[in-house]
Backbone as CSV, one residue per row, in Angstrom:
resi,resn,N_x,N_y,N_z,CA_x,CA_y,CA_z,C_x,C_y,C_z
1,MET,-31.861,-15.113,-10.924,-30.787,-15.813,-10.858,-30.568,-16.733,-12.651
2,LEU,-29.304,-16.488,-12.710,-28.557,-17.174,-14.149,-28.457,-19.114,-14.360
3,SER,-29.561,-19.051,-14.716,-29.676,-20.613,-15.774,-28.260,-21.059,-16.230
4,PRO,-27.373,-21.998,-16.739,-25.906,-22.323,-17.551,-26.561,-21.837,-18.625
5,GLY,-28.221,-21.209,-19.302,-28.153,-21.527,-20.644,-27.802,-19.885,-20.746
6,ASP,-28.029,-18.940,-19.418,-27.906,-17.573,-19.546,-26.769,-17.314,-19.780
7,ARG,-25.328,-17.963,-19.051,-23.951,-17.420,-18.830,-23.454,-17.542,-20.121
8,PRO,-22.629,-16.225,-20.216,-22.272,-16.059,-21.919,-21.341,-17.497,-21.950
9,ALA,-21.233,-17.774,-23.275,-19.798,-18.346,-23.174,-18.822,-18.109,-24.370
10,ARG,-17.161,-19.157,-23.625,-16.253,-18.339,-23.940,-16.106,-18.454,-24.880
11,GLY,-15.695,-17.773,-25.922,-15.632,-17.363,-27.653,-15.180,-17.818,-27.856
12,ASP,-13.841,-18.838,-27.446,-12.620,-19.643,-28.564,-13.285,-21.370,-28.420
13,GLY,-14.059,-21.649,-27.366,-14.340,-22.897,-27.787,-13.530,-23.896,-26.466
14,ARG,-12.287,-23.724,-26.914,-11.426,-24.844,-25.744,-11.317,-25.056,-24.695
15,THR,-11.168,-26.282,-24.870,-11.492,-26.834,-23.522,-10.015,-27.095,-23.111
16,ASN,-9.951,-28.076,-21.302,-8.859,-28.259,-21.100,-9.016,-29.914,-20.905
17,GLY,-8.430,-30.965,-21.478,-8.698,-31.821,-22.023,-9.936,-32.709,-21.161
18,ASP,-9.932,-33.431,-20.499,-11.094,-34.935,-20.402,-12.556,-33.488,-19.147
19,THR,-11.260,-32.617,-18.749,-12.380,-32.068,-17.528,-13.183,-31.114,-18.055
20,GLY,-13.417,-30.433,-19.589,-14.163,-29.834,-19.978,-13.887,-28.253,-19.577
21,ALA,-13.212,-28.172,-18.837,-12.896,-26.788,-18.331,-12.565,-25.906,-19.664
22,PRO,-12.335,-24.801,-19.361,-12.180,-23.310,-20.639,-10.297,-24.315,-20.252
23,ALA,-9.361,-23.463,-20.925,-8.166,-24.019,-21.655,-7.649,-22.845,-21.025
24,ARG,-6.497,-22.657,-20.742,-6.040,-20.715,-20.437,-5.602,-20.463,-21.327
25,ALA,-5.198,-19.468,-21.280,-4.859,-18.411,-22.791,-3.036,-19.050,-22.887
26,GLN,-2.799,-18.576,-23.664,-1.162,-18.962,-23.379,-0.490,-17.347,-24.387
27,GLY,0.643,-17.345,-24.713,1.507,-16.595,-25.367,0.844,-14.714,-25.435
28,GLY,1.100,-13.726,-25.883,0.446,-12.533,-25.707,1.374,-11.780,-24.388
29,GLY,1.596,-12.342,-23.819,1.698,-11.638,-22.355,1.188,-11.727,-21.511
30,ARG,0.160,-12.707,-21.741,-1.065,-12.759,-20.888,-0.333,-13.372,-19.423
31,ALA,-0.740,-13.339,-18.650,-0.769,-13.491,-17.579,-1.474,-15.677,-17.254
32,THR,-0.547,-16.296,-16.940,-1.746,-17.714,-17.245,-1.142,-18.587,-15.776
33,ALA,-0.949,-18.542,-14.788,-0.694,-18.957,-13.330,-2.366,-18.570,-13.014
34,GLY,-2.612,-19.449,-12.256,-4.207,-19.421,-11.512,-5.037,-20.228,-12.361
35,PRO,-6.555,-20.221,-11.809,-7.610,-20.400,-12.728,-7.818,-19.706,-14.010
36,ASP,-8.092,-20.396,-14.957,-8.819,-19.429,-16.167,-9.915,-18.144,-15.950
37,VAL,-10.132,-17.524,-15.795,-10.935,-16.493,-15.151,-11.699,-15.913,-16.554
38,ASP,-13.314,-16.114,-16.431,-13.950,-15.675,-18.036,-14.911,-14.783,-17.336
39,LEU,-15.676,-14.392,-18.108,-16.782,-13.371,-17.543,-17.568,-14.647,-17.444
40,ALA,-17.735,-16.301,-17.851,-18.414,-16.599,-17.640,-18.975,-17.559,-15.548
41,TRP,-17.111,-17.282,-15.338,-16.338,-17.269,-13.967,-17.078,-16.116,-13.034
42,VAL,-16.928,-15.076,-13.847,-17.176,-13.779,-12.842,-18.625,-13.914,-12.088
43,LEU,-19.368,-14.418,-13.443,-20.969,-14.532,-13.012,-21.425,-15.319,-12.337
44,GLU,-20.535,-16.674,-12.292,-20.919,-17.664,-11.143,-20.380,-17.376,-9.802
45,THR,-19.583,-17.046,-9.953,-19.113,-16.805,-8.881,-19.562,-15.445,-8.157
46,ALA,-19.995,-14.194,-8.702,-21.212,-13.439,-8.759,-22.626,-13.891,-7.829
47,GLU,-23.327,-15.393,-8.631,-24.502,-15.711,-7.813,-24.096,-16.396,-6.740
48,ASP,-22.668,-17.087,-6.735,-22.628,-18.386,-5.642,-22.609,-17.313,-4.236
49,ALA,-22.025,-15.783,-4.507,-21.721,-14.604,-3.862,-23.286,-14.000,-3.746
50,GLY,-24.805,-14.750,-4.258,-25.753,-14.130,-3.928,-25.933,-12.637,-4.686
51,ALA,-25.298,-12.351,-5.324,-25.434,-11.149,-6.130,-27.261,-10.633,-6.804
52,TYR,-27.408,-12.407,-7.313,-28.455,-12.241,-8.229,-30.055,-12.405,-7.685
53,GLY,-30.200,-11.974,-6.521,-31.318,-12.373,-5.833,-32.560,-11.247,-6.649
54,TYR,-34.567,-12.217,-5.989,-34.598,-11.269,-6.942,-35.460,-11.247,-8.272
55,GLY,-34.206,-11.703,-9.366,-34.863,-11.612,-10.348,-33.780,-10.843,-11.264
56,ARG,-32.759,-10.242,-10.253,-32.180,-9.065,-10.844,-30.679,-9.642,-11.612
57,ALA,-30.499,-8.984,-12.210,-28.730,-9.565,-13.432,-27.625,-7.780,-13.627
58,PRO,-26.281,-8.396,-13.755,-25.436,-7.299,-14.492,-26.672,-6.160,-15.636
59,ALA,-26.569,-4.823,-14.422,-26.763,-4.010,-15.534,-25.471,-3.344,-17.000
60,ASP,-24.333,-4.146,-16.278,-22.890,-3.755,-17.745,-22.562,-5.028,-17.552
61,PHE,-22.566,-5.852,-18.883,-21.539,-6.988,-18.860,-20.371,-6.323,-18.889
62,GLY,-19.871,-5.746,-19.857,-18.834,-4.734,-20.191,-17.886,-4.248,-18.862
63,VAL,-19.285,-3.924,-17.716,-17.527,-4.248,-16.912,-16.667,-5.668,-16.576
64,GLY,-17.835,-6.909,-16.470,-17.036,-8.164,-16.225,-16.354,-8.409,-17.265
65,ILE,-16.540,-8.214,-18.067,-15.597,-8.448,-19.374,-13.733,-7.271,-19.513
66,ALA,-14.143,-6.049,-19.009,-13.100,-5.390,-18.848,-12.335,-6.051,-17.809
67,ALA,-13.013,-6.131,-16.342,-12.499,-7.095,-15.273,-11.837,-7.761,-15.699
68,VAL,-12.491,-9.177,-16.395,-11.526,-10.186,-17.156,-10.149,-9.843,-18.027
69,GLU,-10.454,-9.062,-18.573,-9.200,-9.011,-19.512,-8.186,-8.049,-18.980
70,ARG,-8.363,-7.338,-18.011,-7.151,-6.418,-17.149,-6.607,-7.383,-16.414
71,HIS,-7.264,-8.290,-15.776,-6.252,-9.070,-14.719,-5.250,-10.172,-16.135
72,ARG,-5.746,-10.356,-16.906,-4.804,-10.828,-17.855,-4.428,-10.300,-18.623
73,ALA,-3.911,-9.384,-18.073,-3.486,-8.025,-19.436,-1.532,-8.361,-19.406
74,GLY,-1.202,-7.920,-20.876,0.023,-8.027,-20.920,0.302,-7.268,-21.907
75,LEU,1.702,-6.791,-21.494,2.205,-5.977,-22.578,3.618,-6.233,-23.213
76,LEU,4.023,-6.110,-24.309,5.340,-6.037,-25.261,5.715,-7.798,-24.479
77,GLY,4.807,-8.974,-24.112,5.494,-9.731,-23.882,5.577,-10.387,-22.400
78,ARG,5.246,-9.537,-21.986,5.262,-9.715,-20.207,3.827,-9.538,-19.371
79,PRO,3.168,-9.925,-18.524,2.499,-9.653,-17.870,2.413,-7.959,-16.960
80,VAL,1.244,-7.255,-17.061,1.078,-6.342,-16.276,1.255,-6.410,-14.781
81,TYR,0.783,-7.648,-14.310,0.439,-8.199,-13.110,1.173,-9.356,-12.824
82,ASP,2.797,-9.343,-12.058,3.361,-10.211,-12.288,2.746,-11.956,-10.738
83,SER,2.437,-11.647,-9.964,1.671,-12.098,-8.803,-0.154,-12.476,-8.613
84,ALA,-0.317,-13.674,-8.456,-1.444,-13.687,-8.031,-2.068,-12.862,-7.144
85,PHE,-1.497,-12.274,-6.739,-2.559,-11.293,-5.401,-2.462,-9.764,-6.446
86,GLU,-1.205,-9.645,-7.019,-1.861,-8.496,-8.361,-2.971,-8.741,-8.732
87,ARG,-2.813,-10.106,-9.743,-3.975,-9.991,-10.501,-5.177,-10.225,-9.841
88,ALA,-5.479,-10.567,-8.701,-6.866,-10.801,-7.938,-7.257,-9.594,-7.422
89,ALA,-6.353,-8.347,-7.224,-6.769,-7.193,-6.678,-6.977,-6.511,-8.097
90,ALA,-6.265,-6.505,-9.368,-6.802,-5.806,-10.910,-8.310,-6.530,-10.874
91,LEU,-8.688,-7.923,-10.447,-10.032,-8.293,-10.871,-11.222,-7.596,-9.812
92,ALA,-11.004,-7.657,-8.841,-11.703,-7.412,-7.709,-11.630,-5.900,-7.756
93,HIS,-10.279,-4.926,-8.276,-10.985,-3.291,-8.834,-11.871,-3.108,-10.011
94,ALA,-11.885,-3.755,-10.692,-12.193,-3.367,-11.661,-13.777,-3.971,-11.734
95,LEU,-13.995,-5.097,-10.715,-15.713,-5.853,-10.224,-16.107,-4.265,-9.313
96,SER,-14.859,-3.470,-8.842,-16.063,-2.954,-7.903,-16.894,-1.752,-7.736
97,LEU,-16.668,-1.892,-9.432,-17.354,-0.487,-9.971,-18.703,-0.764,-10.237
98,ASP,-19.606,-0.080,-10.194,-20.889,0.205,-9.956,-21.932,-0.817,-11.709
99,TRP,-21.526,-1.943,-12.113,-22.182,-2.369,-12.954,-22.703,-4.150,-12.357
100,LEU,-23.444,-4.101,-11.212,-24.480,-4.699,-10.737,-25.517,-3.791,-10.288
101,GLU,-27.211,-4.694,-10.081,-27.482,-2.859,-9.271,-27.293,-3.589,-7.757
102,ARG,-26.710,-4.459,-7.484,-26.181,-3.943,-5.850,-25.498,-5.242,-6.185
103,ALA,-24.474,-5.328,-4.657,-23.530,-6.514,-4.087,-22.485,-6.120,-5.340
104,ASN,-21.787,-4.942,-5.484,-20.551,-4.919,-6.549,-19.244,-5.279,-5.202
105,THR,-19.057,-4.446,-3.933,-18.313,-5.002,-3.333,-18.343,-6.457,-2.705
106,THR,-19.627,-7.128,-2.324,-19.372,-8.426,-2.580,-18.720,-9.351,-3.584
107,VAL,-19.205,-9.146,-4.916,-18.980,-9.549,-6.051,-17.142,-9.654,-6.042
108,ALA,-17.157,-8.274,-5.683,-15.626,-7.933,-6.054,-15.197,-8.952,-5.089
109,ALA,-15.151,-8.636,-3.860,-13.823,-9.565,-2.814,-14.467,-11.531,-2.763
110,ALA,-15.376,-11.505,-3.591,-16.046,-13.112,-3.524,-14.925,-13.281,-4.978
111,CYS,-14.577,-12.937,-6.104,-14.141,-13.048,-6.982,-12.293,-13.124,-6.287
112,ALA,-12.274,-12.148,-5.529,-10.509,-12.114,-4.869,-10.220,-13.705,-4.329
113,VAL,-11.030,-14.009,-3.131,-11.125,-15.047,-2.615,-11.415,-16.138,-3.565
114,ARG,-11.885,-16.266,-4.318,-12.123,-17.511,-5.475,-10.430,-17.710,-5.903
115,TYR,-10.489,-16.748,-6.587,-9.023,-16.612,-7.500,-8.439,-17.306,-6.557
116,LEU,-7.922,-16.763,-5.636,-6.745,-16.494,-4.711,-6.661,-18.109,-4.037
117,SER,-8.041,-18.751,-4.265,-7.926,-20.458,-3.223,-7.346,-20.450,-4.320
118,GLU,-7.962,-20.866,-6.031,-8.146,-21.275,-6.708,-7.011,-21.441,-7.257
119,SER,-5.714,-20.554,-6.973,-4.524,-20.349,-7.329,-3.441,-20.728,-6.474
120,GLY,-3.670,-20.844,-5.363,-3.155,-21.649,-4.600,-2.003,-20.985,-3.265
121,PRO,-1.920,-19.566,-3.431,-0.992,-18.961,-2.788,-1.924,-18.782,-1.211
122,VAL,-3.346,-18.763,-1.004,-3.739,-18.853,-0.075,-5.141,-19.792,0.617
123,ARG,-5.080,-19.883,1.612,-6.804,-20.768,1.991,-7.616,-19.736,2.151
124,VAL,-8.530,-20.513,2.056,-9.907,-18.994,2.431,-9.366,-18.115,3.699
125,PRO,-10.027,-16.792,3.477,-9.682,-16.317,4.329,-10.662,-16.516,5.413
126,GLY,-10.823,-15.747,6.681,-11.496,-15.309,7.467,-12.596,-14.347,7.503
127,ARG,-13.662,-14.397,8.589,-14.204,-13.464,8.099,-13.509,-11.701,8.100
128,ALA,-12.469,-11.529,9.443,-11.979,-10.458,9.496,-11.183,-9.604,8.266
129,ALA,-10.611,-10.719,7.782,-9.553,-10.195,6.525,-10.906,-10.422,5.790
130,VAL,-11.502,-10.807,4.961,-12.913,-10.381,4.156,-13.427,-8.939,4.326
131,ALA,-13.519,-8.750,5.435,-14.558,-7.217,6.255,-13.204,-5.998,5.422
132,GLU,-11.913,-6.730,6.050,-10.684,-5.554,5.934,-10.766,-5.270,4.136
133,LEU,-11.008,-6.470,3.617,-10.813,-6.291,1.960,-12.025,-5.379,1.357
134,ALA,-13.112,-5.450,1.881,-14.227,-5.142,1.560,-14.213,-3.666,1.589
135,ARG,-13.614,-2.992,3.335,-13.273,-1.868,3.389,-12.485,-0.993,2.376
136,GLU,-11.731,-1.903,1.949,-10.191,-1.045,0.746,-11.053,-1.352,-0.757
137,LEU,-12.451,-2.015,-0.796,-12.734,-2.051,-1.787,-13.998,-1.208,-1.960
138,ARG,-13.795,-0.158,-0.472,-14.382,0.698,-0.848,-14.207,2.025,-0.751
139,ASN,-13.121,2.096,-0.586,-11.912,3.003,-0.154,-12.136,3.503,-1.701
140,PRO,-12.657,5.299,-2.088,-12.368,5.907,-2.914,-11.028,6.043,-3.451
141,ALA,-9.829,6.179,-2.832,-9.078,6.247,-3.054,-7.767,4.769,-3.672
142,ARG,-9.112,3.566,-3.440,-8.253,2.285,-3.515,-7.063,2.474,-4.987
143,THR,-6.369,1.233,-4.891,-5.590,0.917,-6.249,-5.566,-0.634,-6.117
144,VAL,-4.915,-1.501,-6.951,-4.715,-2.566,-6.920,-3.527,-2.723,-6.189
145,ARG,-2.637,-1.839,-6.018,-1.114,-1.598,-5.425,-1.787,-2.397,-3.663
146,THR,-3.474,-1.041,-3.562,-3.617,-1.359,-1.851,-4.281,-2.373,-1.640
147,ILE,-5.103,-2.556,-2.798,-5.825,-4.126,-2.493,-4.877,-5.033,-2.618
148,ALA,-4.063,-5.284,-3.571,-2.899,-6.431,-3.657,-2.165,-6.301,-1.841
149,ALA,-2.016,-5.342,-1.393,-1.309,-5.616,-0.003,-2.170,-5.969,0.926
150,VAL,-3.247,-6.107,0.898,-4.641,-6.259,2.187,-4.292,-7.828,1.517
151,LEU,-4.300,-7.750,0.325,-4.552,-9.981,-0.204,-3.079,-10.169,0.518
152,ARG,-2.031,-9.293,0.084,-0.656,-10.556,0.225,-0.933,-10.377,2.250
153,HIS,-1.843,-10.059,3.395,-1.666,-10.443,4.216,-2.204,-11.214,4.824
154,TRP,-3.001,-12.469,3.242,-3.775,-13.405,3.787,-2.980,-14.911,3.508
155,SER,-1.262,-14.096,3.462,-0.904,-15.404,2.752,-0.107,-15.695,4.368
């Protein structure tokens, strides 16, 4: 299990007012709606989902970093993913790769659920909805669009 000292820190050191929460990135076409997702957020969600049992830790932090940057991606001053559903799907799609010793699908689904819950478009889904998302995340033909379609059914 990771302790707070083991979690990567935000590189920019910015915080959001008195809460101490990280500030959202602005400009550059990056998506700013929803929670501020960084590697520490992903690792905390993974820990909450039970991915680190028995002393296991991520095998490749690069996947988590890439997933964070992908969900925030912008091009020519516009976000690549316009909706919270698409940003959650991009995050889950990238995190469903083999980067943890176990529980990749669980962590990907947990991050999508947490992102959408904190963004506001949906409330926490039921077990059947999460199972449907997990099936889609294990589908070799999955894309951000197919994952987002599953997530949109939750609203």
